[in-house]
Short mmCIF file of C-alpha atoms in Angstrom, two decimals:
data_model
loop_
_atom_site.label_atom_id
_atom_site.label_comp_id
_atom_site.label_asym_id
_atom_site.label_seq_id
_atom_site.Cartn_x
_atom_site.Cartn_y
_atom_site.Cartn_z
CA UNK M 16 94.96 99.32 77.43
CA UNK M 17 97.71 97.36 76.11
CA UNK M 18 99.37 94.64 78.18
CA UNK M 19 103.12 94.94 79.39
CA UNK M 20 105.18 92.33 79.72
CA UNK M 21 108.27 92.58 82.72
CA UNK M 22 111.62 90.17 83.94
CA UNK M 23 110.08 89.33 87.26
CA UNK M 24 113.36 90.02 89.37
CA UNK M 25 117.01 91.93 88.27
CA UNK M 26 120.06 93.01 90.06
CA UNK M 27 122.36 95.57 89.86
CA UNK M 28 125.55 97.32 91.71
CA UNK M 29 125.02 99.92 93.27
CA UNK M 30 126.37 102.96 91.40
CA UNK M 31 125.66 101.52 88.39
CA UNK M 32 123.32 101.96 85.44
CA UNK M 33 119.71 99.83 86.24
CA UNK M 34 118.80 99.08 82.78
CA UNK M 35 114.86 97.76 83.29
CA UNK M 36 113.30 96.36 79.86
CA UNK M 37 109.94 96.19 79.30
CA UNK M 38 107.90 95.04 76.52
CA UNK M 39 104.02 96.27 74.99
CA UNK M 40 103.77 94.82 71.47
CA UNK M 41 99.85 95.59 70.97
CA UNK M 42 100.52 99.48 72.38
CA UNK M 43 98.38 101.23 70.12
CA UNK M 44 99.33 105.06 69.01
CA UNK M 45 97.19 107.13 70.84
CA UNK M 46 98.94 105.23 74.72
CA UNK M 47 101.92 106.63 76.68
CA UNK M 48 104.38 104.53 78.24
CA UNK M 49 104.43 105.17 82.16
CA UNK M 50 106.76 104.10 84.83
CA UNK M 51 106.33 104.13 88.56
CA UNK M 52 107.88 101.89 91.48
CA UNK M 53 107.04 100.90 94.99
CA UNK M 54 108.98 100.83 97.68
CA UNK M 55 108.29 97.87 100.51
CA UNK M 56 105.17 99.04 102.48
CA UNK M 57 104.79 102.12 100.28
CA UNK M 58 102.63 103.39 97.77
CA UNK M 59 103.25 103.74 94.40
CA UNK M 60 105.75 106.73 93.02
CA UNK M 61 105.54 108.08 89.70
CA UNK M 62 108.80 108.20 87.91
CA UNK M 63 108.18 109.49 84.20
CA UNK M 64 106.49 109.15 81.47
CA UNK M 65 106.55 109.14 77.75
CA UNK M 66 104.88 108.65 74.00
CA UNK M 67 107.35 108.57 71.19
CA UNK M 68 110.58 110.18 72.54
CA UNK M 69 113.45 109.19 74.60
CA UNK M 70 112.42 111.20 77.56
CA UNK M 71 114.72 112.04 80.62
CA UNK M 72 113.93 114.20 83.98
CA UNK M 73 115.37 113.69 87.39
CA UNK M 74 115.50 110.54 88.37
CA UNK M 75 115.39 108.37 85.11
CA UNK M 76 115.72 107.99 81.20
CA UNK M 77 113.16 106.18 79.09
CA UNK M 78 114.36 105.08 75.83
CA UNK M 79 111.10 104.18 73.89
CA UNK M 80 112.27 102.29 70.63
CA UNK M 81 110.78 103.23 67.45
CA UNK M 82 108.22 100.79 66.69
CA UNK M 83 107.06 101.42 70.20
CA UNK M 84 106.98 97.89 71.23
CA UNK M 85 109.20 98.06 73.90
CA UNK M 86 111.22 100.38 76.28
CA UNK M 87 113.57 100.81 78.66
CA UNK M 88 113.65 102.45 82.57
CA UNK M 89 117.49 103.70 83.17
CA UNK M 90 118.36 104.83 86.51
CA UNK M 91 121.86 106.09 85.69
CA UNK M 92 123.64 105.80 89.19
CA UNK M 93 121.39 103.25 91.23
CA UNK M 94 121.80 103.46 94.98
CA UNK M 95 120.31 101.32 97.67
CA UNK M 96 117.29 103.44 98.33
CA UNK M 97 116.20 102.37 94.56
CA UNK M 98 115.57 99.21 95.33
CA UNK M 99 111.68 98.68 94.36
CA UNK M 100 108.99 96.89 92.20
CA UNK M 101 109.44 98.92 89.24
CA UNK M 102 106.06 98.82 87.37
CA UNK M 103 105.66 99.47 83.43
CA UNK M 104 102.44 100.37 82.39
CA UNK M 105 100.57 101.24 79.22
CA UNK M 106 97.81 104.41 78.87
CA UNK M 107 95.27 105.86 76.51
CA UNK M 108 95.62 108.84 80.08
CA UNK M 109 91.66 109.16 79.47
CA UNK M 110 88.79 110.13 81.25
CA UNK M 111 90.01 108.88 85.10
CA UNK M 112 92.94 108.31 83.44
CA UNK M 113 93.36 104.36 84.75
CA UNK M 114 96.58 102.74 85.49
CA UNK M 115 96.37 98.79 85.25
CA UNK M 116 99.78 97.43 87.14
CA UNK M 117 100.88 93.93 86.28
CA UNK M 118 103.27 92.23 88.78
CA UNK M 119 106.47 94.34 87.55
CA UNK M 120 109.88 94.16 87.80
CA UNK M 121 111.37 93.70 91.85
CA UNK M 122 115.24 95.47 91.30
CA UNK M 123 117.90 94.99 93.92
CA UNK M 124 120.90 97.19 94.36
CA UNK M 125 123.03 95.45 96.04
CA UNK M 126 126.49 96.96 97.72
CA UNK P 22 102.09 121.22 97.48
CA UNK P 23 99.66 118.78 97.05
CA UNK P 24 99.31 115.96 99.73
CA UNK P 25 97.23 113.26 100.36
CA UNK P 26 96.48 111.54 103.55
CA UNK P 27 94.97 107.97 104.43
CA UNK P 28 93.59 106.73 107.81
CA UNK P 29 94.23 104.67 109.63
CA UNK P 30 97.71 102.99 108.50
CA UNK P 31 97.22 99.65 109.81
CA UNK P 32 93.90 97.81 110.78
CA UNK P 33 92.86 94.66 112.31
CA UNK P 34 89.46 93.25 111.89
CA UNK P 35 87.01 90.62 112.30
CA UNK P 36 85.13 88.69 109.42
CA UNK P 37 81.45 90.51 109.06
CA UNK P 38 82.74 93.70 110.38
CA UNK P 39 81.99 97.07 108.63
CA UNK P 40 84.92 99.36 107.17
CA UNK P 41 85.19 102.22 106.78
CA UNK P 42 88.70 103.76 105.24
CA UNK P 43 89.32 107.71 104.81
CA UNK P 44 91.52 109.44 102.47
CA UNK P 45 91.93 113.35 101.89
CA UNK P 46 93.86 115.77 99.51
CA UNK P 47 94.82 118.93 100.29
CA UNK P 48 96.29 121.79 97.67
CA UNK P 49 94.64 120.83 94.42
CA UNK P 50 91.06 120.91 93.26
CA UNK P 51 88.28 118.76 91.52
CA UNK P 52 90.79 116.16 91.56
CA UNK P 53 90.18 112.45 90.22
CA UNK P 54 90.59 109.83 93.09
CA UNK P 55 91.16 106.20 93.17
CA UNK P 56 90.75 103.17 95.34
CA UNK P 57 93.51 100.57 94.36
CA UNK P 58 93.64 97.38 96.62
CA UNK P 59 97.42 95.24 96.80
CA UNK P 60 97.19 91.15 97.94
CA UNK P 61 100.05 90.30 99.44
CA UNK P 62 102.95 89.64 96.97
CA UNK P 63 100.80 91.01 94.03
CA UNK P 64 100.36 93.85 92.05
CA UNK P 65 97.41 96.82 92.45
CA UNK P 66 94.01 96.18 91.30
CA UNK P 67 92.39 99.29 90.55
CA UNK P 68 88.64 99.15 92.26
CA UNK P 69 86.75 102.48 92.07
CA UNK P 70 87.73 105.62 90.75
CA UNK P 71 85.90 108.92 90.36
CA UNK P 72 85.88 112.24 88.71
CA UNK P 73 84.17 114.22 91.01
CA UNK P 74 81.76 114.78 93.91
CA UNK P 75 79.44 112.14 93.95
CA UNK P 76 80.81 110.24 90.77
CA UNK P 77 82.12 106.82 91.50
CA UNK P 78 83.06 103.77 88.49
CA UNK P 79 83.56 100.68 90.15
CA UNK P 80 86.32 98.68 87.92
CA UNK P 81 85.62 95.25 90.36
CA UNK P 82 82.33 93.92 91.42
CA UNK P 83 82.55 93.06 95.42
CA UNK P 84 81.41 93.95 98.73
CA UNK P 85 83.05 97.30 99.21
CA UNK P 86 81.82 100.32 98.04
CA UNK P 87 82.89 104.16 97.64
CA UNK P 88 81.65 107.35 98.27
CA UNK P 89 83.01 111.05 97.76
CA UNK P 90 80.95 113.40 99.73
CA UNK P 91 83.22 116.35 99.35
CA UNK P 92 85.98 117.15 95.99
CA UNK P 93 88.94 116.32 98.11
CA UNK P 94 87.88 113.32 99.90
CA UNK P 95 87.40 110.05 99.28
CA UNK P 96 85.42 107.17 101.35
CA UNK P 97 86.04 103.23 101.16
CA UNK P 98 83.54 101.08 102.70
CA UNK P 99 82.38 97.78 103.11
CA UNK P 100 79.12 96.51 105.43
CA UNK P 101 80.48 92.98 106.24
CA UNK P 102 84.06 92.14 105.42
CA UNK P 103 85.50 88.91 103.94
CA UNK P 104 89.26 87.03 104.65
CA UNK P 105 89.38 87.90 101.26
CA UNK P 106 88.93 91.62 101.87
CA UNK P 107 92.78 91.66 103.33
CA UNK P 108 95.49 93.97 101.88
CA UNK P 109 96.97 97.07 101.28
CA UNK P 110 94.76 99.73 100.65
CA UNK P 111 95.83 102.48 98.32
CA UNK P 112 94.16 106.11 97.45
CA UNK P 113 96.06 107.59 94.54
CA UNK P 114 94.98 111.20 93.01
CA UNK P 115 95.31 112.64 90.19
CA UNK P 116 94.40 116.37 87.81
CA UNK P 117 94.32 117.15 83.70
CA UNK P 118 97.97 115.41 84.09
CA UNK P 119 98.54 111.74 83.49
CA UNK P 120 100.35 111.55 86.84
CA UNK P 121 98.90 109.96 89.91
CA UNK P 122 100.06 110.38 93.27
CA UNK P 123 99.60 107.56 95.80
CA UNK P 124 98.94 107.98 98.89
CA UNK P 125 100.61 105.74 102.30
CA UNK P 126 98.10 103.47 102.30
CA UNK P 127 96.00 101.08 104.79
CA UNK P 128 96.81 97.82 105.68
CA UNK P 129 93.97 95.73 106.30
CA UNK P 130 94.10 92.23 107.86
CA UNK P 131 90.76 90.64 108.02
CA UNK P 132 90.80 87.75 110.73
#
């Protein structure tokens, strides 16, 4: 799977956009783009998911660009509660359908 | 709804003692399961993962091990633990999607 590279640490307002880059120049074509974040002491949440398209659902947009070589989390109105690790990860999704998480992005919303 | 559970939530134990760490999910079948282990301040390692009963892919050599004697549950173990062996202990699951759901996870401190 192809290797992701994250900003260790970002800030944001609270009740504004969280804009969270995140870059895979050697994703190959056949590997999805996944995000997911952890909350202190927590396990892992899924937040979405995508391949080629901009993709969008309730809690986040992903803007994949069109070469694929990097793309972007956007939590439109952060609040408090999203502050996380935000992890980007790349994925064939095969057989066990293996997640490798790197050390991620840690977002705080602050008031 | 699909939920998983893990047991116990927090641990305490002695260099050379055994483990053993549970984890059950309930509402979903022939699921694929995962052990993922967290050091402190770092990101998950992924360290077995199977596809069903019986099946288990180890992803790190070590001194745990895993079993799956029934589809929905999943059994970490370990006959003489290491300092090393210390961390959060995660069981994630997973079906035909590319989704996996964590579950609350162990903590393990090894003294």
């Amino acid at each position: 799977d192809a290797k992701t590279t994250q900003p260790p640490s970002m800030d944001c307002a609270e009740g504004r956009a969280a804009n969270l880059p995140c870059n895979h120049s050697t994703i190959s074509g056949n590997e999805y783009v996944y995000w997911y974040r952890q909350i202190h002491s927590q396990g892992p949440q899924y937040i979405i998911h995508g391949l080629k398209n901009n993709e969008t659902n309730e809690m986040a947009s992903l803007i994949i660009t069109e070469d694929r070589k990097s793309s972007t989390l956007i939590l439109p109105h952060a609040t408090l509660r999203d502050t996380a690790v935000y992890y980007c990860i790349v994925s064939r999704g095969n057989a066990g359908n293996m997640l490798t998480f790197g050390g991620g992005t840690r977002l705080m919303v602050k008031p | 709804s699909q939920t998983i559970h893990q047991w116990p939530a927090t641990l305490v134990q002695p260099v050379g003692s055994p483990l053993s760490l549970e984890c059950t999910v309930e509402g979903t079948s022939n699921p694929n399961l995962y052990w993922y282990r967290q050091a402190a301040g770092r990101g998950l390692q992924l360290l077995f993962y199977s596809v069903g009963i019986g099946q288990i892919s180890s992803e790190v050599p070590q001194n745990l091990s895993a079993s799956r004697p029934q589809d929905r549950q999943f059994i970490l173990s370990s006959k003489k633990l290491l300092l090393s062996d210390s961390g959060f202990y995660l069981c994630a699951w997973s079906t035909g999607t590319m989704m996996q759901y964590f579950g609350p996870g162990t903590r393990l401190t090894v003294t």
